[in-house]
Coordinates of C-alpha atoms in Angstrom, one line a residue:
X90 CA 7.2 -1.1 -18.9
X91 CA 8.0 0.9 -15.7
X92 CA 7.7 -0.8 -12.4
X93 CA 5.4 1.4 -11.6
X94 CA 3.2 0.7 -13.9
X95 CA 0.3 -0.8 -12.8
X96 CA -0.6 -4.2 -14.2
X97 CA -3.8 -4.9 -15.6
X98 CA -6.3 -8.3 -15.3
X99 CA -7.5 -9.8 -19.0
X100 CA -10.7 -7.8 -18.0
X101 CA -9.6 -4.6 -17.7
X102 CA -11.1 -3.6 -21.3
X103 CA -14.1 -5.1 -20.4
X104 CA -13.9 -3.4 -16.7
X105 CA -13.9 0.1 -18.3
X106 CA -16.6 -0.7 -21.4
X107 CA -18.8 -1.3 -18.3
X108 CA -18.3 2.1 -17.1
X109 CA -16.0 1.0 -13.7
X110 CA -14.3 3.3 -11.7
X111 CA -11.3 2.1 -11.6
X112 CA -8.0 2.1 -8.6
X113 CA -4.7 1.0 -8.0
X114 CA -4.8 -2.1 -5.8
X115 CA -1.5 -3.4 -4.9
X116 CA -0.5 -2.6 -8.1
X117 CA -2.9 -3.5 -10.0
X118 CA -5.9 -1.7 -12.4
X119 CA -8.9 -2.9 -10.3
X120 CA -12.4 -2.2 -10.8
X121 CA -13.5 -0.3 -7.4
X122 CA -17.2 -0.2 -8.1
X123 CA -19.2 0.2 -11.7
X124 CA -22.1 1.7 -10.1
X125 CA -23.5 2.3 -6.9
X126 CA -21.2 0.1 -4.3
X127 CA -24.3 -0.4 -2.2
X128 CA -26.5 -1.9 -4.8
X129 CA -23.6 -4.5 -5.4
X130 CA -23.3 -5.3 -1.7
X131 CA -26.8 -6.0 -1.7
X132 CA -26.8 -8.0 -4.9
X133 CA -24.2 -10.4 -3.7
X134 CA -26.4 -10.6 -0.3
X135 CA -29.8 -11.0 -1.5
X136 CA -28.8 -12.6 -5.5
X137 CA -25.1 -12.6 -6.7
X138 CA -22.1 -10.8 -8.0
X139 CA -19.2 -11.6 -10.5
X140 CA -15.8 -10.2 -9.4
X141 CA -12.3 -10.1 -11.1
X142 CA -9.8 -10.9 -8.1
X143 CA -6.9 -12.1 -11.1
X144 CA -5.0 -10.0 -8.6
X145 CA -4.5 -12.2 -6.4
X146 CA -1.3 -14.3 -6.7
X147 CA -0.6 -18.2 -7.4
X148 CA 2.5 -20.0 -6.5
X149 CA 2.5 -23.5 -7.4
X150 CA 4.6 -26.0 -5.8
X151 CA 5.0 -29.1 -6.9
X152 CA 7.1 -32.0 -6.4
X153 CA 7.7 -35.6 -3.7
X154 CA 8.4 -32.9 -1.2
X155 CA 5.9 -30.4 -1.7
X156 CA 3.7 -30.9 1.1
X157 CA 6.8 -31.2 3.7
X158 CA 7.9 -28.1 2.4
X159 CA 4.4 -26.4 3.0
X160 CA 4.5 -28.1 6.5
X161 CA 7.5 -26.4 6.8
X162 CA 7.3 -23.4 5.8
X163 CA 3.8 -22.5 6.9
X164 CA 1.7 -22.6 10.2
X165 CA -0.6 -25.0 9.4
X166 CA -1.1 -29.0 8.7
X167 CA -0.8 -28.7 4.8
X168 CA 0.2 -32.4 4.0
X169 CA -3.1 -33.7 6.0
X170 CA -4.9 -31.7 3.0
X171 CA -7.0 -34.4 1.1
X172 CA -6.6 -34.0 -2.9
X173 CA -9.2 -31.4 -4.1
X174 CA -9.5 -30.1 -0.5
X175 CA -8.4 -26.5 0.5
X176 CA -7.3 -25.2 3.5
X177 CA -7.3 -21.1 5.1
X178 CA -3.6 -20.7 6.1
X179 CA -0.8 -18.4 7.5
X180 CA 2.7 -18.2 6.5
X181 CA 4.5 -16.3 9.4
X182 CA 8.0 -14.8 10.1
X183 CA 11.0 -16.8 12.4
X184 CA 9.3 -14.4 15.2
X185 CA 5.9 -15.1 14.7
X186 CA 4.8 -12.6 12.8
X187 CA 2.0 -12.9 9.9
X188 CA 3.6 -12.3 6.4
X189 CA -0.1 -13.3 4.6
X190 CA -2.7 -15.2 5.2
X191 CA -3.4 -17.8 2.5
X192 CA -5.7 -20.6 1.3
X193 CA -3.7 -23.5 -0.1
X194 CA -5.6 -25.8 -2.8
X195 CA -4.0 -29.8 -2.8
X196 CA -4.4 -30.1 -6.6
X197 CA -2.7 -33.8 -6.4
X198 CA -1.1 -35.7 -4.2
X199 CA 2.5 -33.5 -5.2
X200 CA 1.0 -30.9 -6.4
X201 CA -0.4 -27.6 -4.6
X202 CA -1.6 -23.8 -5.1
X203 CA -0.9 -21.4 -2.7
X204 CA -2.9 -18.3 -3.3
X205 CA -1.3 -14.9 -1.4
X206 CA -2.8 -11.6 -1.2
X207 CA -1.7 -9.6 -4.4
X208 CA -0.4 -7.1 -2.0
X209 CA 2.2 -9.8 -0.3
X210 CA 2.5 -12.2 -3.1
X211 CA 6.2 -11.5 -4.1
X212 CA 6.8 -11.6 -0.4
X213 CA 5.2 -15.2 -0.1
X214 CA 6.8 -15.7 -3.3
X215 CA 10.4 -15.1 -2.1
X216 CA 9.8 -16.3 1.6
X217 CA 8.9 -20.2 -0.1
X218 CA 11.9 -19.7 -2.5
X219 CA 13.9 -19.6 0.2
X220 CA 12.5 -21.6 2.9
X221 CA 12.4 -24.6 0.2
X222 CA 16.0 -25.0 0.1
X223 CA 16.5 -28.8 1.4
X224 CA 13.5 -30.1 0.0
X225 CA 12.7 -31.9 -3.3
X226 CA 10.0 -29.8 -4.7
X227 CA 9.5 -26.7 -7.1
X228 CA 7.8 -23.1 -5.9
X229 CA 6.3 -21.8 -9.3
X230 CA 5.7 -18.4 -9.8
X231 CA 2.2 -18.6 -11.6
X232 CA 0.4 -15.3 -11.0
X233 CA 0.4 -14.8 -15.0
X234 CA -1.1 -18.2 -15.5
X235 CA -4.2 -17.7 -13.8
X236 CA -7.3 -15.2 -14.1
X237 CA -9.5 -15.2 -11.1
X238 CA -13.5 -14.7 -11.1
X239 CA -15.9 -15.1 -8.7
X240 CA -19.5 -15.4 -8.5
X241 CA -20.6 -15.2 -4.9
X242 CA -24.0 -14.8 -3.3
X243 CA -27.6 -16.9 -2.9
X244 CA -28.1 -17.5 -6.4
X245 CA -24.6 -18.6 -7.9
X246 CA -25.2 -21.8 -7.2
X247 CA -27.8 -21.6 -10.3
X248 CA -25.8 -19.8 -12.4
X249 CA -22.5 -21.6 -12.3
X250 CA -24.8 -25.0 -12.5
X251 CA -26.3 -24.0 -15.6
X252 CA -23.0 -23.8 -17.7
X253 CA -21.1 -26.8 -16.2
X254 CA -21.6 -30.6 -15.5
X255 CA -19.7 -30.0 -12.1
X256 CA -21.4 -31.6 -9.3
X257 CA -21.5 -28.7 -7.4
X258 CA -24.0 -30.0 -4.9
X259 CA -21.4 -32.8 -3.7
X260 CA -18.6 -30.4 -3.9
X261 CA -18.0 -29.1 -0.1
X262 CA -16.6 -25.8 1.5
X263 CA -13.1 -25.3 0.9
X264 CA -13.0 -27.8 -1.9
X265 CA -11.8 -27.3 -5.6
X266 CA -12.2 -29.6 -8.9
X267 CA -11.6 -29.5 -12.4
X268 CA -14.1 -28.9 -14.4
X269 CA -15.4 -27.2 -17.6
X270 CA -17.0 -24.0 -17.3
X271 CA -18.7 -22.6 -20.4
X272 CA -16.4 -25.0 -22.3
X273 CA -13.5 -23.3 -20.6
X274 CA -11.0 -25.5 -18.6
X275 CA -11.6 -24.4 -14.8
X276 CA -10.6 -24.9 -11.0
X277 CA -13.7 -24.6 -9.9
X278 CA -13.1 -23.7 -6.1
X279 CA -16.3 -23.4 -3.2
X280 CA -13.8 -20.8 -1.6
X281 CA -15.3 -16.8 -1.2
X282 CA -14.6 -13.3 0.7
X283 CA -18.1 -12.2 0.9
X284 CA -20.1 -14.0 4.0
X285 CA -22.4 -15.6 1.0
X286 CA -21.8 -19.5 -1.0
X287 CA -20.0 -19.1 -4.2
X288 CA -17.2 -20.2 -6.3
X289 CA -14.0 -18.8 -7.3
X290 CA -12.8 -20.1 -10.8
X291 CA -9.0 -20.4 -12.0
X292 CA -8.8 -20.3 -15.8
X293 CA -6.1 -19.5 -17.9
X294 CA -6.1 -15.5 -18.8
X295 CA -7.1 -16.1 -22.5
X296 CA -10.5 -17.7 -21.6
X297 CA -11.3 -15.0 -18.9
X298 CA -13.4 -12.3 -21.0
X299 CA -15.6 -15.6 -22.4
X300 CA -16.0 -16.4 -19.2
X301 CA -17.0 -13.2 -18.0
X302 CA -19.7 -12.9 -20.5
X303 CA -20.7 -16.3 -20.5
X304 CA -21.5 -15.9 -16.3
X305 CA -23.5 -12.5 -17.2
X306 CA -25.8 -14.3 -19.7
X307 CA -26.4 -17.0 -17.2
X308 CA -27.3 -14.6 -14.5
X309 CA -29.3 -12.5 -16.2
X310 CA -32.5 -13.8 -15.0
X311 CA -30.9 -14.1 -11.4
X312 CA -30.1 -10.7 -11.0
X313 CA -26.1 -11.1 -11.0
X314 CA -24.4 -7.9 -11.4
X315 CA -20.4 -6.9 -11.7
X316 CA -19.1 -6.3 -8.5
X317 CA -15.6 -4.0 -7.8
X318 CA -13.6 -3.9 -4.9
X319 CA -15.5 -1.7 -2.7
X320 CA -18.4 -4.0 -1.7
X321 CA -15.8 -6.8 -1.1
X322 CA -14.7 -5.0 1.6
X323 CA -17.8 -4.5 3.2
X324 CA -19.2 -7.7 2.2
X325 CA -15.7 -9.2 4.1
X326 CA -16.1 -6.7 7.1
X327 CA -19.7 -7.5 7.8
X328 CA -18.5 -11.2 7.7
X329 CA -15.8 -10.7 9.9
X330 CA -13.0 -11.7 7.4
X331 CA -9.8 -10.5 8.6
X332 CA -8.0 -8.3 5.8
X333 CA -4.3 -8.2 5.7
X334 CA -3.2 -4.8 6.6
X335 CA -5.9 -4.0 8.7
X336 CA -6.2 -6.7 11.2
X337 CA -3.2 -8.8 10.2
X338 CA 0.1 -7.9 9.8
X339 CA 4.1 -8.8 11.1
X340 CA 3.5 -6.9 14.0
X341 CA 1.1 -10.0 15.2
X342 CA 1.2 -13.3 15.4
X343 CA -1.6 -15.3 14.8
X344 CA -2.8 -15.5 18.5
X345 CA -2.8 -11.9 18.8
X346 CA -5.6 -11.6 15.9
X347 CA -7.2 -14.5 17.6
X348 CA -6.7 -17.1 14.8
X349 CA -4.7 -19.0 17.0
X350 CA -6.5 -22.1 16.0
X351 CA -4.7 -21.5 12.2
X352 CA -1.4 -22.9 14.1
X353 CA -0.7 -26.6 14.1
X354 CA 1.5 -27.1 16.5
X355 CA 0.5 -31.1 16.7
X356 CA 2.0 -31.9 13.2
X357 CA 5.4 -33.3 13.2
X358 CA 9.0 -31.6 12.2
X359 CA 9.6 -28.0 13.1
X360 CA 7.9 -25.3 11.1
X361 CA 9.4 -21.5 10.6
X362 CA 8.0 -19.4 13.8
X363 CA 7.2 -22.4 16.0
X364 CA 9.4 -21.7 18.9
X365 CA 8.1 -17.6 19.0
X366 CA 4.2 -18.9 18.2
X367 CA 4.7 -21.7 21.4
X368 CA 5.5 -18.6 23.6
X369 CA 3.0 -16.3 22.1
X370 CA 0.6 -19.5 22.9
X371 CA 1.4 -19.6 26.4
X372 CA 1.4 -15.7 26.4
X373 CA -2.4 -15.4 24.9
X374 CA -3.5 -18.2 27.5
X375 CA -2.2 -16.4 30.8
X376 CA -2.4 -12.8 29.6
X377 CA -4.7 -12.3 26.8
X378 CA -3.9 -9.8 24.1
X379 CA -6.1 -7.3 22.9
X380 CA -8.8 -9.0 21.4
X381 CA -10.6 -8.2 17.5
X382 CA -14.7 -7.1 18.2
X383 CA -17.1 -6.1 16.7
X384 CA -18.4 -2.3 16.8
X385 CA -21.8 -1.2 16.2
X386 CA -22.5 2.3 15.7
X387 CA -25.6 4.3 17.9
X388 CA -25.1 7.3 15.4
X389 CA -24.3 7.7 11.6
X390 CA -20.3 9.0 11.9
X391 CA -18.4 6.6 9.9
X392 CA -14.9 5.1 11.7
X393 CA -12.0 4.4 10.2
X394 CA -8.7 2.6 10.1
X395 CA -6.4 3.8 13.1
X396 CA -9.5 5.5 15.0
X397 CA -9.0 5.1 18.5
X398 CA -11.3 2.5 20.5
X399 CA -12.0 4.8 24.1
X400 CA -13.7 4.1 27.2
X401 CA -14.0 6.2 30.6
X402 CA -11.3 8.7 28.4
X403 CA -8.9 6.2 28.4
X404 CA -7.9 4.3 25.0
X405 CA -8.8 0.6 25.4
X406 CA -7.9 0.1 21.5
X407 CA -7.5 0.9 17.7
X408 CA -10.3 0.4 15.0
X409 CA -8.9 -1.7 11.8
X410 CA -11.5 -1.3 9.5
X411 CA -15.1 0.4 9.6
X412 CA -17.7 0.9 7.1
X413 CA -21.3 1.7 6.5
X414 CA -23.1 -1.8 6.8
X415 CA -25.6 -1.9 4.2
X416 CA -27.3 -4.6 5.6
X417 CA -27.3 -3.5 9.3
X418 CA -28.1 0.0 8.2
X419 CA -25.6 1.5 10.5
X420 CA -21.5 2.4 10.9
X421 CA -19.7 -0.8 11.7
X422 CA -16.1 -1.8 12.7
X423 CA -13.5 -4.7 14.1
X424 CA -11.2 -3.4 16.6
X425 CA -8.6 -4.7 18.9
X426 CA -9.6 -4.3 22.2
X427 CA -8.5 -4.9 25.6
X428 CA -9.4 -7.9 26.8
X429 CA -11.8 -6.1 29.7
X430 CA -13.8 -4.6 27.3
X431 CA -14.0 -7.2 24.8
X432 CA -17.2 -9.2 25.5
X433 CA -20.1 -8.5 23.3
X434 CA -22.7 -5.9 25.2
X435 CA -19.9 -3.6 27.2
X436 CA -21.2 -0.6 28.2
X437 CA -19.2 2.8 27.8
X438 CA -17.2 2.2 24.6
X439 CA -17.1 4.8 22.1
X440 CA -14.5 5.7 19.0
X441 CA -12.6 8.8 18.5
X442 CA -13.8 10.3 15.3
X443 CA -12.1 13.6 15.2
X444 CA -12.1 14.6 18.9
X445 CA -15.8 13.5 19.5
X446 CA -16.3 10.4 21.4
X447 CA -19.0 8.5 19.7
X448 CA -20.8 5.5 21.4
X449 CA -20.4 2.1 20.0
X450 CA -21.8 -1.0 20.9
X451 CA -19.4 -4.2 21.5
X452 CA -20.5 -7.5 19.6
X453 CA -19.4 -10.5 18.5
X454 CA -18.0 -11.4 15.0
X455 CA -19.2 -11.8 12.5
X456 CA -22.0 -9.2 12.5
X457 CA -23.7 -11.2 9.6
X458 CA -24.0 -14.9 9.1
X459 CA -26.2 -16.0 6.0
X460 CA -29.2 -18.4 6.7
X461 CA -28.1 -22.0 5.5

């Protein structure tokens, strides 16, 4: 098999006897949409959707040092991560730069998953290799080991209770346990992209078509439909979820996309980047970088990635990702800003969409929030 070759999930038969369009995703087969990518959208908003993100990419280390490695090597307080607890990470460069963003599960009190992008997951991969040298733990390569589905949206709650003896109701936000799923051995994780509740489930590949069809049965009733790719990205930008390679990437540090708060500098020992994040601390708090909004469009034109933010014909910033917002009916985007024409309600803002300067209004992130 060529290199180049993409890989494929344990559902990609079952992907394409669906009828899914399917895309190359970070090298990956990945179902895009199987129908209409709005009527997905709104399924996960209004009942819920089933996704296949085995994509994504597990590293497991393990070990007496695992969690002063992760202290190490990553920005945030890892080894103050209760067992069965997760926590929304960053794993930056020596200069402060973001390699990924992660969310690291404490499995045990040795024992952790790290979960990378699929795009930087051999990058993650190879930066914990290396950073672990010193320390007595393992970094385990285990993106073969796990498929990944998720059921997100109002009604998943439901479905995933009717197929396990989980207590889901006592099992908080960012917060993973064991459990059986349809008789299959799961991680059964309260984690999500979408804005909505829902679970993520690790299983081992072999169970994950079973799975699969043992989630559609339960959600028949509920409305649950298969989800692709495209209305996670909306789902994510209309929750103001930060996606690498849009609004993260080396070129900032974590202060720069206003996740400053991701950075621990309190916990003790040194930590890769924590001399170039102090200054970019200090930096942020007397000069503010641009800053990520939110961009509501007055018209229907549609802006994209690298659009340029204008105001008063001068550009004021770069768009990162825009959509159509099913549920606000209208174009949306984040942007960096500058910091004068960052609060929510600024007047005179528009985006370059091929030489036309369309108006936008400036809001606040996220531009949806679900009702508790």
């Amino acid at each position: 098999m060529s290199s180049t070759e993409p890989r494929r999930t344990a559902l990609d038969a079952l992907h394409r006897s669906l009828g899914a369009t399917m895309t190359d995703f970070a090298g990956w087969e990945m179902p895009l949409r199987y129908g209409s990518e709005r009527d997905e959208h709104n399924a996960v908003r209004t009942r819920a959707g089933l996704f296949d993100l085995s994509h994504m990419g597990e590293i497991t280390v393990a070990g007496p040092g695992a969690a002063a490695l992760l202290d190490h090597a990553l920005v945030g307080n890892i080894g103050g991560v209760k067992p069965g607890r997760a926590r929304y990470t960053m794993i930056c460069r020596e200069d402060g730069g973001i390699l990924d963003d992660l969310i690291v599960y404490r499995l045990g009190e040795t024992e952790f998953m790290v979960v990378a992008n699929a795009s930087n997951a051999q990058t993650v991969l190879d930066a914990l290799v290396e950073r672990s040298a010193g320390f007595d733990a393992e970094v385990r390569d285990d993106r073969d080991a796990y498929a990944l589905l998720a059921v997100q949206g109002p009604e998943s709650p439901a479905i995933l209770a009717s197929l396990t003896d989980a207590d889901l109701d006592g099992l908080k936000y960012y917060a993973g346990l064991p459990a059986a799923v349809a008789g299959v051995p799961a991680l059964i994780a309260r984690t999500g992209y979408t804005g909505e509740d829902g679970f993520e489930l690790f299983v081992k590949p072999e169970h994950a078509v079973e799975l699969w069809q043992a989630l559609t049965k339960a959600g028949e009733g509920a409305g649950l439909v298969p989800c692709g790719l495209s209305c996670r990205d909306t789902l994510r930008l209309e929750a103001g979820m930060p996606l690498y390679g849009n609004e993260l990437s080396t070129d900032l540090t974590p202060f720069d996309a206003g996740l400053g708060r991701v950075v621990k500098f309190e916990k003790e020992g040194d930590f890769v980047g924590r001399a170039a994040l102090t200054e970019a601390a200090e930096r942020a708090a007397t000069q503010p970088p641009r800053v990520l909004v939110g961009l509501v469009a007055e018209g229907r034109r549609v802006p994209r990635s690298g659009y340029a933010v204008v105001a008063g014909g001068e550009v004021i910033g770069q768009v990162t990702s825009g959509a159509p917002s099913p549920t606000l009916g209208k174009p949306i985007a984040m942007a960096y800003v500058d910091a004068a024409h960052a609060a929510p309600g600024t007047e005179g803002v528009g985006v370059d969409i091929r030489g036309s300067h369309e108006p936008y209004e400036v809001v606040a992130l996220p531009f949806y929030k679900r009702q508790k």
